[in-house]
Amino acid sequence: MKPLKIGITGVRGIVGETFTPQVAVEFSQAFGTYLDGGRILVCRDTRASGPMVRAAVIAGLLAAGCEVIDLGVSPTPSLQLAVTWLKADGGIAITAGHNPSQWNALKFVRGDGLYLNPTQAEELLDIFHQGEFAKATWDKIEPAIHHRDAIEHHVELLKDAFDVEAIRPRRLKVAVDCCNGACSRLIPRWLQELGCEVLAINDDARAPFPHPPEPKPETMAQLSAVVKAGHADIGFAHDADGERLGIVTELGEPLSEEMTFAIAVEIRLRQSVGAVVTNVSTTSAIDKIASRHGGRVLRTPVGQPYISEGLIECDGILGGEGSGGVTVPELHLTHDSAAAVGLILEGLARNGKSVSNFVEDLPRLTMLKHNLPVEPNRLYSVLQNFRVAIEREQLTHDLTDGIRVVLPQGWVHVRASNTESMIRVIVEAEETRSAHNLLDWVRDRLNK
């Protein structure tokens, strides 16, 4: 399969197969047309295809009559914060985030620094598919590309959002694996501002990814070793563009990506009580934590735009997903691993507890995840067949995003991936054996 994934999160694919310069130029022209020209920010992560895709994106934007400000290698949240700072009309982040090196993608940001919502994304896709783009005449094309650095601005806003004076006296020792991604330019700088002793690995933005840039236990062995050897208080792993965060405890234990948001919720609800926004795939530990502290949980479809809209809708105090994405509204309404770092270190400093102490306080559940690769043209027929099987068994189900079924021993969620050509299956139960039984139960019905 050589998929090109087009959806509300933008467009992504494997470079040299389906993700081509032509795709990047035309999507950029479509975005410039959608925004009716204006000032557009561009940033990229560190993957080898970045300079090529950047050239194509800038060509498309200039052709549509846009003014371009290039932020260079920069985390996507840095661009999102810079949109209002630089009075831009929108932005394009060139990054495939957690996907492997051969992938790249375009993520589209609107004038308030948030991703396009589903309706806006559909409007952009209509323009792209129609192929009728704005075309600046030779004398109206912007003659120069401007360059700015968004990192320092991001750090200043982070300092305003968190209790730096509470964190600095703790002199926390923090290990960090930036995966040689865009966070290499941000996270060590931010940790130094917090008075931390920094043990940084894979922080060379000119080097290739040392491992897949998805912060989960399988990719955190090196970070775990650094935490143990350096006697660090905590370890943080980042994806390629600064949206997802993984955690290693002071004991060197790499935590599931689901635990990042659970720890953040525990810390935030100890500070103040309110609504927490997450998606229907995220662990039900969130509901248990919220109930313990008198908070409430709003569940949305999977995807950052839905989390952002949910936070606005219910005036939420924290948003996030089981992927390791955390949204701290005081900073902005989008996932930001630097903000997640600030929140977690603030919690450690204020409570005087270790991260493993926080983990001990969290509900104990077993979650299993299974990806089923499916040809793009079969994705929705497979899902429809599963839904028919569920309805035949007269099981209560939630269709917020895909199909979620609650059973006596736990819950299952089946949906099409937003980023790859596959069916994602998640099950969760109180007992490990029950979770495996649930996974077998789902597989039986998907393979029929």
CSV table of N, CA, C and O in Angstrom, one decimal, residues 4-13 18-35 40 53 56-64 66 91-94 104-109 116 120-134:
chain,number,residue,atom,x,y,z
A,4,LEU,N,-2.0,8.0,0.4
A,4,LEU,CA,-1.9,9.4,0.6
A,4,LEU,C,-3.1,9.7,1.5
A,4,LEU,O,-4.3,9.5,1.1
A,5,LYS,N,-2.9,10.1,2.8
A,5,LYS,CA,-4.0,10.3,3.7
A,5,LYS,C,-4.4,11.8,3.7
A,5,LYS,O,-3.6,12.7,3.9
A,6,ILE,N,-5.6,12.0,3.3
A,6,ILE,CA,-6.2,13.4,3.3
A,6,ILE,C,-7.3,13.5,4.2
A,6,ILE,O,-8.3,12.7,4.2
A,7,GLY,N,-7.3,14.4,5.2
A,7,GLY,CA,-8.4,14.5,6.2
A,7,GLY,C,-8.3,15.8,6.9
A,7,GLY,O,-7.6,16.7,6.5
A,8,ILE,N,-9.0,15.9,8.0
A,8,ILE,CA,-9.1,17.1,8.8
A,8,ILE,C,-7.8,17.5,9.4
A,8,ILE,O,-7.6,18.7,9.7
A,9,THR,N,-6.9,16.6,9.5
A,9,THR,CA,-5.5,16.9,10.1
A,9,THR,C,-4.6,17.3,9.0
A,9,THR,O,-3.4,17.5,9.3
A,10,GLY,N,-5.0,17.4,7.8
A,10,GLY,CA,-4.1,17.8,6.7
A,10,GLY,C,-3.9,16.7,5.7
A,10,GLY,O,-4.8,15.8,5.5
A,11,VAL,N,-2.7,16.7,5.1
A,11,VAL,CA,-2.4,15.6,4.1
A,11,VAL,C,-1.1,15.0,4.4
A,11,VAL,O,-0.1,15.7,4.8
A,12,ARG,N,-0.9,13.7,4.4
A,12,ARG,CA,0.3,13.1,4.7
A,12,ARG,C,0.5,11.8,3.8
A,12,ARG,O,-0.5,11.2,3.4
A,13,GLY,N,1.8,11.4,3.6
A,13,GLY,CA,2.0,10.3,2.8
A,13,GLY,C,3.5,10.0,2.8
A,13,GLY,O,4.3,10.7,3.5
A,18,THR,N,3.5,8.7,-2.8
A,18,THR,CA,2.3,9.5,-3.0
A,18,THR,C,2.4,10.9,-2.6
A,18,THR,O,1.7,11.8,-3.1
A,19,PHE,N,3.3,11.2,-1.6
A,19,PHE,CA,3.5,12.6,-1.2
A,19,PHE,C,4.6,13.2,-2.1
A,19,PHE,O,5.8,12.9,-1.8
A,20,THR,N,4.2,14.0,-3.0
A,20,THR,CA,5.2,14.5,-4.1
A,20,THR,C,5.2,16.0,-4.0
A,20,THR,O,4.4,16.6,-3.4
A,21,PRO,N,6.2,16.6,-4.7
A,21,PRO,CA,6.2,18.1,-4.7
A,21,PRO,C,5.0,18.6,-5.3
A,21,PRO,O,4.5,19.7,-4.9
A,22,GLN,N,4.4,18.0,-6.3
A,22,GLN,CA,3.1,18.5,-6.9
A,22,GLN,C,2.0,18.5,-5.9
A,22,GLN,O,1.3,19.5,-5.8
A,23,VAL,N,1.9,17.5,-5.0
A,23,VAL,CA,0.9,17.5,-4.0
A,23,VAL,C,1.1,18.7,-3.0
A,23,VAL,O,0.2,19.4,-2.7
A,24,ALA,N,2.4,18.9,-2.6
A,24,ALA,CA,2.7,20.0,-1.7
A,24,ALA,C,2.4,21.3,-2.3
A,24,ALA,O,1.8,22.2,-1.6
A,25,VAL,N,2.8,21.5,-3.6
A,25,VAL,CA,2.5,22.8,-4.2
A,25,VAL,C,1.0,23.0,-4.3
A,25,VAL,O,0.5,24.1,-4.0
A,26,GLU,N,0.2,22.0,-4.8
A,26,GLU,CA,-1.2,22.3,-5.0
A,26,GLU,C,-2.0,22.4,-3.7
A,26,GLU,O,-2.9,23.3,-3.6
A,27,PHE,N,-1.6,21.7,-2.6
A,27,PHE,CA,-2.3,21.9,-1.4
A,27,PHE,C,-1.9,23.3,-0.8
A,27,PHE,O,-2.8,24.0,-0.2
A,28,SER,N,-0.7,23.8,-1.0
A,28,SER,CA,-0.3,25.1,-0.6
A,28,SER,C,-1.1,26.2,-1.4
A,28,SER,O,-1.5,27.2,-0.8
A,29,GLN,N,-1.2,26.0,-2.7
A,29,GLN,CA,-2.0,26.9,-3.5
A,29,GLN,C,-3.4,26.9,-3.0
A,29,GLN,O,-4.0,28.0,-3.0
A,30,ALA,N,-4.0,25.8,-2.7
A,30,ALA,CA,-5.3,25.7,-2.3
A,30,ALA,C,-5.5,26.4,-0.9
A,30,ALA,O,-6.5,27.2,-0.7
A,31,PHE,N,-4.5,26.3,0.0
A,31,PHE,CA,-4.6,27.0,1.3
A,31,PHE,C,-4.5,28.5,1.1
A,31,PHE,O,-5.2,29.3,1.7
A,32,GLY,N,-3.6,28.9,0.2
A,32,GLY,CA,-3.5,30.3,-0.1
A,32,GLY,C,-4.7,30.9,-0.7
A,32,GLY,O,-5.2,32.0,-0.4
A,33,THR,N,-5.4,30.1,-1.6
A,33,THR,CA,-6.7,30.5,-2.2
A,33,THR,C,-7.8,30.6,-1.1
A,33,THR,O,-8.5,31.5,-1.0
A,34,TYR,N,-7.8,29.6,-0.2
A,34,TYR,CA,-8.8,29.5,0.9
A,34,TYR,C,-8.7,30.7,1.8
A,34,TYR,O,-9.7,31.3,2.2
A,35,LEU,N,-7.4,31.2,2.0
A,35,LEU,CA,-7.2,32.3,2.9
A,35,LEU,C,-7.3,33.7,2.2
A,35,LEU,O,-7.1,34.7,2.7
A,40,ILE,N,1.4,34.1,5.6
A,40,ILE,CA,1.4,32.7,6.0
A,40,ILE,C,2.7,32.3,6.6
A,40,ILE,O,3.8,32.6,6.0
A,53,VAL,N,10.2,19.7,0.6
A,53,VAL,CA,8.7,20.0,0.8
A,53,VAL,C,8.6,21.5,1.1
A,53,VAL,O,7.6,22.1,0.6
A,56,ALA,N,8.5,23.4,-2.1
A,56,ALA,CA,7.3,23.3,-2.8
A,56,ALA,C,6.2,24.1,-2.1
A,56,ALA,O,5.4,24.7,-2.8
A,57,VAL,N,6.1,24.0,-0.8
A,57,VAL,CA,5.1,24.8,-0.1
A,57,VAL,C,5.2,26.3,-0.3
A,57,VAL,O,4.2,27.0,-0.6
A,58,ILE,N,6.4,26.8,-0.2
A,58,ILE,CA,6.6,28.2,-0.4
A,58,ILE,C,6.3,28.6,-1.8
A,58,ILE,O,5.7,29.7,-2.1
A,59,ALA,N,6.7,27.8,-2.8
A,59,ALA,CA,6.3,28.1,-4.2
A,59,ALA,C,4.8,28.2,-4.4
A,59,ALA,O,4.3,29.1,-5.0
A,60,GLY,N,4.1,27.2,-3.8
A,60,GLY,CA,2.6,27.2,-3.9
A,60,GLY,C,2.0,28.5,-3.3
A,60,GLY,O,1.1,29.1,-3.8
A,61,LEU,N,2.5,28.8,-2.1
A,61,LEU,CA,2.0,30.0,-1.4
A,61,LEU,C,2.3,31.3,-2.1
A,61,LEU,O,1.4,32.2,-2.3
A,62,LEU,N,3.5,31.4,-2.6
A,62,LEU,CA,3.8,32.6,-3.4
A,62,LEU,C,3.0,32.7,-4.7
A,62,LEU,O,2.6,33.8,-5.1
A,63,ALA,N,2.8,31.6,-5.3
A,63,ALA,CA,2.0,31.5,-6.6
A,63,ALA,C,0.6,32.0,-6.3
A,63,ALA,O,-0.1,32.6,-7.2
A,64,ALA,N,0.1,31.8,-5.1
A,64,ALA,CA,-1.3,32.2,-4.8
A,64,ALA,C,-1.4,33.6,-4.2
A,64,ALA,O,-2.4,34.1,-3.8
A,66,CYS,N,0.5,34.9,-1.6
A,66,CYS,CA,0.7,35.1,-0.2
A,66,CYS,C,2.1,35.7,0.1
A,66,CYS,O,3.0,35.6,-0.6
A,91,GLY,N,-1.0,29.3,8.9
A,91,GLY,CA,0.3,28.7,8.8
A,91,GLY,C,0.3,27.3,8.3
A,91,GLY,O,-0.8,26.7,8.3
A,92,ILE,N,1.4,26.8,7.8
A,92,ILE,CA,1.5,25.4,7.3
A,92,ILE,C,2.7,24.8,8.1
A,92,ILE,O,3.9,25.3,7.9
A,93,ALA,N,2.5,23.8,8.8
A,93,ALA,CA,3.6,23.0,9.5
A,93,ALA,C,3.9,21.8,8.6
A,93,ALA,O,3.0,21.0,8.3
A,94,ILE,N,5.2,21.7,8.2
A,94,ILE,CA,5.6,20.6,7.4
A,94,ILE,C,6.2,19.6,8.3
A,94,ILE,O,7.3,19.6,8.8
A,104,ASN,N,6.0,12.4,5.3
A,104,ASN,CA,5.9,13.8,5.6
A,104,ASN,C,4.5,14.3,5.4
A,104,ASN,O,3.7,13.5,4.9
A,105,ALA,N,4.2,15.5,5.9
A,105,ALA,CA,2.8,15.9,5.9
A,105,ALA,C,2.7,17.4,5.9
A,105,ALA,O,3.7,18.1,6.3
A,106,LEU,N,1.6,17.9,5.6
A,106,LEU,CA,1.3,19.4,5.8
A,106,LEU,C,0.1,19.5,6.8
A,106,LEU,O,-0.9,18.8,6.6
A,107,LYS,N,0.3,20.3,7.8
A,107,LYS,CA,-0.8,20.6,8.8
A,107,LYS,C,-1.2,22.0,8.6
A,107,LYS,O,-0.3,22.9,8.6
A,108,PHE,N,-2.4,22.3,8.5
A,108,PHE,CA,-2.9,23.7,8.2
A,108,PHE,C,-3.5,24.4,9.4
A,108,PHE,O,-4.3,23.8,10.1
A,109,VAL,N,-3.0,25.6,9.7
A,109,VAL,CA,-3.3,26.3,10.9
A,109,VAL,C,-4.0,27.6,10.5
A,109,VAL,O,-3.6,28.3,9.5
A,116,LEU,N,-7.5,23.8,11.4
A,116,LEU,CA,-8.8,23.9,10.8
A,116,LEU,C,-9.8,23.0,11.4
A,116,LEU,O,-9.4,21.8,11.7
A,120,GLN,N,-14.1,23.6,8.0
A,120,GLN,CA,-13.0,24.4,7.3
A,120,GLN,C,-12.1,23.5,6.5
A,120,GLN,O,-11.8,23.8,5.4
A,121,ALA,N,-11.8,22.3,7.0
A,121,ALA,CA,-11.0,21.4,6.3
A,121,ALA,C,-11.7,20.9,5.1
A,121,ALA,O,-11.0,20.7,4.0
A,122,GLU,N,-13.0,20.6,5.1
A,122,GLU,CA,-13.7,20.2,4.0
A,122,GLU,C,-13.7,21.3,2.9
A,122,GLU,O,-13.6,21.0,1.7
A,123,GLU,N,-13.8,22.6,3.3
A,123,GLU,CA,-13.8,23.7,2.3
A,123,GLU,C,-12.4,23.7,1.6
A,123,GLU,O,-12.4,23.9,0.4
A,124,LEU,N,-11.3,23.5,2.4
A,124,LEU,CA,-10.0,23.5,1.8
A,124,LEU,C,-9.9,22.3,0.8
A,124,LEU,O,-9.3,22.5,-0.3
A,125,LEU,N,-10.4,21.2,1.2
A,125,LEU,CA,-10.3,20.0,0.3
A,125,LEU,C,-11.1,20.2,-1.0
A,125,LEU,O,-10.7,19.8,-2.1
A,126,ASP,N,-12.3,20.9,-0.9
A,126,ASP,CA,-13.0,21.2,-2.1
A,126,ASP,C,-12.2,22.1,-3.0
A,126,ASP,O,-12.2,21.8,-4.3
A,127,ILE,N,-11.5,23.1,-2.5
A,127,ILE,CA,-10.7,23.9,-3.4
A,127,ILE,C,-9.6,23.1,-4.0
A,127,ILE,O,-9.3,23.2,-5.2
A,128,PHE,N,-9.0,22.2,-3.2
A,128,PHE,CA,-7.9,21.4,-3.7
A,128,PHE,C,-8.4,20.5,-4.9
A,128,PHE,O,-7.7,20.4,-5.9
A,129,HIS,N,-9.5,19.8,-4.6
A,129,HIS,CA,-10.0,18.9,-5.6
A,129,HIS,C,-10.5,19.6,-6.9
A,129,HIS,O,-10.4,19.0,-8.0
A,130,GLN,N,-11.0,20.8,-6.7
A,130,GLN,CA,-11.5,21.5,-7.9
A,130,GLN,C,-10.3,22.1,-8.7
A,130,GLN,O,-10.4,22.2,-10.0
A,131,GLY,N,-9.2,22.3,-8.1
A,131,GLY,CA,-8.0,22.7,-8.8
A,131,GLY,C,-8.0,24.1,-9.3
A,131,GLY,O,-7.2,24.5,-10.2
A,132,GLU,N,-9.0,24.9,-8.8
A,132,GLU,CA,-9.1,26.3,-9.3
A,132,GLU,C,-8.4,27.2,-8.2
A,132,GLU,O,-9.1,27.6,-7.3
A,133,PHE,N,-7.2,27.5,-8.4
A,133,PHE,CA,-6.4,28.3,-7.4
A,133,PHE,C,-6.2,29.7,-7.8
A,133,PHE,O,-6.1,30.0,-9.0
A,134,ALA,N,-6.1,30.6,-6.8
A,134,ALA,CA,-5.7,32.0,-7.0
A,134,ALA,C,-4.3,32.0,-7.7
A,134,ALA,O,-3.4,31.2,-7.3
